[in-house]
CSV table of C-alpha atoms and ligand atoms in Angstrom, one decimal:
chain,number,residue,atom,x,y,z
A,11,MET,CA,-13.2,14.8,22.2
A,12,ALA,CA,-15.5,15.0,19.1
A,13,LEU,CA,-13.7,14.4,15.9
A,14,ARG,CA,-15.2,15.1,12.4
A,15,PHE,CA,-13.9,12.9,9.7
A,16,HIS,CA,-14.5,11.9,6.0
A,17,LYS,CA,-14.4,8.3,5.0
A,18,MET,CA,-13.1,8.2,1.5
A,19,HIS,CA,-11.3,5.8,-0.9
A,20,GLY,CA,-9.5,5.6,-4.2
A,21,LEU,CA,-10.3,2.3,-5.9
A,22,GLY,CA,-10.9,0.6,-2.6
A,23,ASN,CA,-7.7,1.9,-1.0
A,24,ASP,CA,-9.5,3.6,1.9
A,25,PHE,CA,-8.9,6.5,4.2
A,26,VAL,CA,-10.1,8.4,7.3
A,27,VAL,CA,-9.5,12.0,6.3
A,28,ILE,CA,-9.4,14.6,9.1
A,29,ASP,CA,-9.4,18.3,8.3
A,30,ALA,CA,-7.2,19.7,11.1
A,31,ARG,CA,-7.7,23.2,9.7
A,32,GLU,CA,-11.2,23.3,11.2
A,33,GLN,CA,-10.6,21.3,14.4
A,34,ALA,CA,-7.7,21.0,16.8
A,35,VAL,CA,-6.1,17.5,16.3
A,36,THR,CA,-2.8,16.3,17.8
A,37,MET,CA,-2.0,13.2,15.7
A,38,THR,CA,0.4,10.6,17.1
A,39,ASP,CA,1.5,7.3,15.6
A,40,GLY,CA,-0.4,5.6,18.4
A,41,LEU,CA,-3.6,7.5,17.7
A,42,ALA,CA,-3.3,6.9,13.9
A,43,ARG,CA,-2.8,3.2,14.5
A,44,ALA,CA,-5.8,3.0,16.9
A,45,LEU,CA,-8.1,4.9,14.5
A,46,SER,CA,-7.0,2.8,11.5
A,47,ASP,CA,-7.7,-0.5,13.2
A,48,ARG,CA,-10.6,-2.2,11.4
A,49,LYS,CA,-11.8,-4.1,14.5
A,50,THR,CA,-11.4,-1.6,17.4
A,51,GLY,CA,-11.1,1.7,15.5
A,52,ILE,CA,-12.8,3.4,12.6
A,53,GLY,CA,-10.8,1.3,10.0
A,54,CYS,CA,-8.7,2.4,7.0
A,55,ASP,CA,-5.5,1.7,5.1
A,56,GLN,CA,-4.2,5.2,5.8
A,57,LEU,CA,-5.2,8.0,8.1
A,58,ILE,CA,-4.9,11.4,6.4
A,59,LEU,CA,-4.6,14.8,8.1
A,60,ILE,CA,-5.2,18.0,6.2
A,61,GLU,CA,-3.3,21.0,7.8
A,62,PRO,CA,-2.6,24.6,6.7
A,63,SER,CA,0.3,25.2,4.4
A,64,ALA,CA,2.4,28.2,3.7
A,65,VAL,CA,3.4,27.0,0.2
A,66,ALA,CA,0.3,25.2,-1.1
A,67,THR,CA,-3.5,25.0,-0.9
A,68,ALA,CA,-3.1,22.6,2.1
A,69,LYS,CA,-0.6,20.2,3.6
A,70,MET,CA,-1.5,16.5,3.7
A,71,ARG,CA,0.1,14.2,6.3
A,72,ILE,CA,-0.2,10.4,5.7
A,73,PHE,CA,-0.1,7.7,8.4
A,74,ASN,CA,-0.1,4.1,7.4
A,75,ALA,CA,-2.2,1.6,9.3
A,76,ASP,CA,0.9,0.7,11.4
A,77,GLY,CA,1.0,4.3,12.6
A,78,GLY,CA,4.1,5.3,10.6
A,79,GLU,CA,4.0,8.7,8.9
A,80,VAL,CA,5.1,8.5,5.3
A,81,GLU,CA,6.0,10.8,2.3
A,82,SER,CA,3.2,10.2,-0.2
A,83,CYS,CA,-0.1,8.5,-1.0
A,84,GLY,CA,-1.5,8.8,-4.6
A,85,ASN,CA,-5.0,7.6,-4.0
A,86,ALA,CA,-5.4,9.8,-0.9
A,87,THR,CA,-4.0,12.8,-2.9
A,88,ARG,CA,-6.9,12.5,-5.4
A,89,CYS,CA,-9.4,12.3,-2.4
A,90,VAL,CA,-7.9,15.4,-0.8
A,91,VAL,CA,-7.8,17.4,-4.1
A,92,SER,CA,-11.5,16.6,-4.5
A,93,LEU,CA,-12.2,17.7,-0.9
A,94,LEU,CA,-10.4,20.9,-1.6
A,95,GLY,CA,-12.7,21.8,-4.4
A,96,GLY,CA,-11.3,19.8,-7.3
A,97,GLU,CA,-8.2,21.8,-8.0
A,98,ALA,CA,-5.3,22.2,-5.5
A,99,THR,CA,-1.6,22.0,-4.8
A,100,VAL,CA,-1.0,19.6,-1.9
A,101,GLU,CA,2.2,19.8,0.2
A,102,THR,CA,3.5,16.4,1.3
A,103,LEU,CA,6.8,15.1,2.8
A,104,GLY,CA,7.4,13.7,-0.7
A,105,GLY,CA,7.0,17.0,-2.5
A,106,LEU,CA,4.4,19.5,-3.9
A,107,LEU,CA,1.6,17.7,-5.8
A,108,ASP,CA,-0.6,19.5,-8.3
A,109,GLY,CA,-4.1,18.1,-8.8
A,110,ARG,CA,-7.1,19.0,-11.0
A,111,THR,CA,-10.5,17.5,-11.8
A,112,ILE,CA,-11.4,16.7,-15.4
A,113,GLY,CA,-14.9,15.3,-15.7
A,114,GLY,CA,-15.3,12.6,-13.0
A,115,THR,CA,-11.5,12.0,-12.8
A,116,VAL,CA,-8.9,13.6,-10.6
A,117,SER,CA,-5.5,14.0,-12.3
A,118,VAL,CA,-2.4,14.5,-10.1
A,119,ASP,CA,1.2,15.2,-11.0
A,120,LEU,CA,3.4,13.4,-8.5
A,121,ILE,CA,7.2,14.2,-8.5
A,122,GLU,CA,9.8,13.4,-11.2
A,123,PRO,CA,10.7,9.8,-10.3
A,124,ARG,CA,14.2,9.2,-8.8
A,125,PHE,CA,16.2,6.1,-9.7
A,126,ASP,CA,19.5,6.5,-7.8
A,127,TRP,CA,20.1,3.6,-5.4
A,128,ASP,CA,20.5,6.0,-2.5
A,129,ALA,CA,17.3,7.9,-3.4
A,130,ILE,CA,15.1,4.7,-3.3
A,131,PRO,CA,16.8,4.2,-0.7
A,132,LEU,CA,18.8,1.0,-0.8
A,133,ALA,CA,21.4,-0.1,1.7
A,134,TYR,CA,24.1,-0.3,-1.0
A,135,ALA,CA,24.8,0.7,-4.6
A,136,MET,CA,23.3,-1.3,-7.5
A,137,ASP,CA,21.6,-0.9,-10.9
A,138,THR,CA,18.0,0.0,-10.0
A,139,ALA,CA,16.8,-0.7,-13.5
A,140,ARG,CA,17.5,-4.4,-13.1
A,141,MET,CA,18.3,-5.0,-9.4
A,142,PRO,CA,20.4,-8.3,-9.1
A,143,VAL,CA,18.2,-9.6,-6.2
A,144,GLY,CA,15.4,-12.0,-5.7
A,145,TRP,CA,12.9,-13.6,-3.3
A,146,ASP,CA,11.7,-17.0,-4.6
A,147,GLU,CA,10.0,-16.4,-7.9
A,148,LEU,CA,10.2,-12.6,-7.6
A,149,THR,CA,13.6,-11.6,-9.2
A,150,ASP,CA,15.2,-8.8,-11.2
A,151,PRO,CA,13.0,-5.9,-10.1
A,152,VAL,CA,13.0,-2.2,-10.8
A,153,GLY,CA,13.6,0.3,-7.9
A,154,VAL,CA,12.0,3.7,-8.0
A,155,ASN,CA,11.1,6.5,-5.7
A,156,VAL,CA,8.0,8.5,-6.6
A,157,GLY,CA,8.0,10.4,-3.3
A,158,ASN,CA,7.9,7.1,-1.5
A,159,PRO,CA,9.9,4.0,-2.1
A,160,HIS,CA,8.8,1.2,-4.4
A,161,VAL,CA,10.1,-2.0,-5.9
A,162,VAL,CA,8.4,-3.4,-9.0
A,163,PHE,CA,8.6,-7.1,-10.2
A,164,PHE,CA,7.4,-8.1,-13.7
A,165,VAL,CA,5.8,-11.6,-13.6
A,166,ASP,CA,3.8,-13.8,-16.0
A,167,ASP,CA,0.7,-14.1,-13.8
A,168,VAL,CA,0.2,-11.7,-10.8
A,169,ASP,CA,-2.6,-13.9,-9.5
A,170,ALA,CA,-0.2,-16.9,-9.1
A,171,VAL,CA,2.2,-15.0,-6.8
A,172,PRO,CA,1.9,-15.6,-3.0
A,173,LEU,CA,2.3,-11.8,-2.4
A,174,ASP,CA,0.8,-12.2,1.1
A,175,ILE,CA,3.9,-14.3,2.0
A,176,LEU,CA,6.6,-12.7,-0.1
A,177,GLY,CA,5.4,-9.1,0.5
A,178,PRO,CA,6.3,-8.9,4.2
A,179,GLN,CA,9.7,-10.6,3.6
A,180,ILE,CA,10.6,-8.0,0.9
A,181,GLU,CA,9.0,-5.0,2.7
A,182,THR,CA,11.3,-5.6,5.7
A,183,ASP,CA,14.5,-6.8,4.0
A,184,PRO,CA,17.6,-5.0,5.2
A,185,LEU,CA,18.3,-4.0,1.6
A,186,PHE,CA,15.6,-1.4,2.2
A,187,PRO,CA,16.5,0.9,5.2
A,188,ALA,CA,13.2,2.7,4.9
A,189,ARG,CA,11.3,-0.5,4.2
A,190,ILE,CA,9.6,-0.7,0.8
A,191,ASN,CA,6.2,-0.9,-1.1
A,192,VAL,CA,6.2,-4.2,-3.1
A,193,ASN,CA,4.5,-4.2,-6.5
A,194,ILE,CA,4.0,-7.1,-8.9
A,195,ALA,CA,2.9,-6.5,-12.5
A,196,GLN,CA,1.9,-8.4,-15.6
A,197,VAL,CA,1.8,-7.1,-19.2
A,198,VAL,CA,-1.7,-7.8,-20.5
A,199,GLY,CA,-1.6,-5.8,-23.6
A,200,PRO,CA,0.1,-2.9,-25.4
A,201,ASN,CA,0.3,-0.1,-22.8
A,202,HIS,CA,-1.8,-2.2,-20.4
A,203,LEU,CA,-0.7,-3.7,-17.1
A,204,LYS,CA,-2.3,-5.7,-14.3
A,205,MET,CA,-0.8,-5.3,-10.9
A,206,ARG,CA,-1.1,-6.0,-7.2
A,207,THR,CA,0.6,-4.3,-4.2
A,208,PHE,CA,1.8,-5.2,-0.8
A,209,GLU,CA,2.1,-1.8,0.8
A,210,ARG,CA,4.7,-0.7,3.4
A,211,GLY,CA,3.1,-0.3,6.8
A,212,VAL,CA,-0.3,-1.7,5.6
A,213,GLY,CA,-0.1,-5.0,3.7
A,214,LEU,CA,-2.2,-6.0,0.7
A,215,THR,CA,-4.4,-3.2,-0.5
A,216,ARG,CA,-7.1,-3.1,-3.3
A,217,ALA,CA,-5.1,-0.3,-5.0
A,218,CYS,CA,-2.0,1.7,-4.6
A,219,GLY,CA,-1.7,5.1,-6.4
A,220,THR,CA,2.0,5.6,-5.9
A,221,GLY,CA,2.5,1.9,-6.7
A,222,ALA,CA,0.7,2.3,-10.0
A,223,CYS,CA,2.9,5.3,-10.8
A,224,ALA,CA,6.1,3.4,-9.9
A,225,THR,CA,4.9,0.4,-11.9
A,226,GLY,CA,4.0,2.5,-15.0
A,227,VAL,CA,7.4,4.3,-14.8
A,228,ALA,CA,9.2,1.0,-14.4
A,229,ALA,CA,7.5,-0.5,-17.5
A,230,ILE,CA,8.3,2.6,-19.6
A,231,ARG,CA,11.9,2.7,-18.2
A,232,ARG,CA,12.3,-1.0,-19.2
A,233,GLY,CA,11.0,-0.2,-22.7
A,234,LEU,CA,8.0,-2.5,-22.3
A,235,MET,CA,5.6,0.3,-23.4
A,236,LYS,CA,5.2,4.0,-23.7
A,237,GLY,CA,2.8,6.2,-21.7
A,238,PRO,CA,-0.1,6.6,-21.1
A,239,VAL,CA,-0.3,3.2,-19.4
A,240,THR,CA,-3.6,1.7,-18.2
A,241,ILE,CA,-3.1,-0.2,-15.0
A,242,ASP,CA,-5.7,-2.6,-13.6
A,243,MET,CA,-5.6,-3.3,-9.8
A,244,PRO,CA,-8.0,-5.4,-7.7
A,245,GLY,CA,-10.0,-2.3,-6.8
A,246,GLY,CA,-10.0,-0.7,-10.3
A,247,THR,CA,-8.1,1.1,-13.0
A,248,LEU,CA,-5.7,4.1,-13.1
A,249,VAL,CA,-4.1,5.7,-16.1
A,250,ILE,CA,-0.4,6.6,-15.6
A,251,ASP,CA,1.6,8.9,-17.9
A,252,TRP,CA,5.3,9.6,-17.8
A,253,ALA,CA,8.3,10.2,-20.0
A,254,PRO,CA,11.9,10.8,-18.8
A,255,GLY,CA,12.5,14.3,-17.3
A,256,ARG,CA,8.8,14.7,-16.4
A,257,PRO,CA,6.8,14.3,-13.2
A,258,VAL,CA,4.7,11.1,-13.3
A,259,ASN,CA,0.9,11.7,-13.7
A,260,MET,CA,-1.9,9.6,-12.3
A,261,ALA,CA,-5.6,9.9,-13.2
A,262,GLY,CA,-8.5,8.2,-11.5
A,263,PRO,CA,-11.5,8.4,-9.3
A,264,ALA,CA,-11.9,9.7,-5.7
A,265,THR,CA,-14.9,8.6,-3.7
A,266,HIS,CA,-16.4,10.3,-0.7
A,267,VAL,CA,-18.4,7.7,1.2
A,268,PHE,CA,-19.6,9.6,4.2
A,269,THR,CA,-18.8,12.3,6.8
A,270,ALA,CA,-19.3,11.6,10.5
A,271,GLU,CA,-18.5,12.8,13.9
A,272,ALA,CA,-17.1,10.5,16.6
A,273,ASP,CA,-16.2,10.9,20.3
A,274,ILE,CA,-12.6,9.6,20.3
A,275,SER,CA,-11.9,10.2,24.0
A,276,ALA,CA,-11.6,6.4,24.3
A,277,PHE,CA,-8.4,6.5,22.1
A,278,GLN,CA,-6.7,9.3,24.2
B,310,API,N1,2.1,2.5,2.0
B,310,API,C1,2.7,3.7,1.3
B,310,API,C2,1.8,4.9,1.5
B,310,API,C3,0.4,4.9,0.8
B,310,API,C4,0.6,4.5,-0.6
B,310,API,C5,-0.7,4.2,-1.3
B,310,API,N2,-1.9,4.0,-0.5
B,310,API,C6,-1.0,5.1,-2.5
B,310,API,O1,-2.2,5.3,-2.9
B,310,API,O2,0.0,5.7,-3.0
B,310,API,C7,4.0,3.9,1.9
B,310,API,O3,4.3,3.5,3.0
B,310,API,O4,4.9,4.6,1.2
């Protein structure tokens, strides 16, 4: 079966984007995992499917590298908005997301963040502004759902944290019944953060759009700063804006690397 796909990325968080409105594609967790594999497949952090929508410009389905379908993906949303002509409403499991292109930057409104323990979700009630939990040097995090679940730890030096070791422990802790995206952040200036993410279902990525949104919201909610917040990740910088009662906004680049066609019958 010939499959046409776009290889894209948002600050190095990379995607295989398949437009299922123009070709018949039956995506399964197994096929998503196989295509995402960097050694035996095409290779990406997330596999993205564009489908028709009755309520938006298009529907976007998101499959992590482990094959699991999830609610939201900020960097991929910018890529899909740019593919759809630079202005679009994108339907996801995490909500309807409005995006527009301003200069070379794609700006997307995610949802209004949710902080209730059972909206993160957590396995039991606790204050999500200062969660009384810890894993080695990572303690006292903020829990927030921006369409998908995130925990945010503030640390003195993000580069000194063994996130490759602590990330998987936290991601799969029973406290998080849907697992969790793990973010660590360091204040490097007024309204300026440096952060790294261990993503649910993927691992360490060069950038995480929803992670940056969750981290910017967490810093503002903690009173560390006000929006807009500049956030530096290993793959580059996003600007996050939010105030209580509003959707969180993320602005940054979307890169279309190439379009190709592949015979994927070996995967079926
Ligand atoms: N790993 C995330 C999905 C992708 C998030 C990230 N790539 C982004 O840009 O938001 C999750 O399981 O919720």
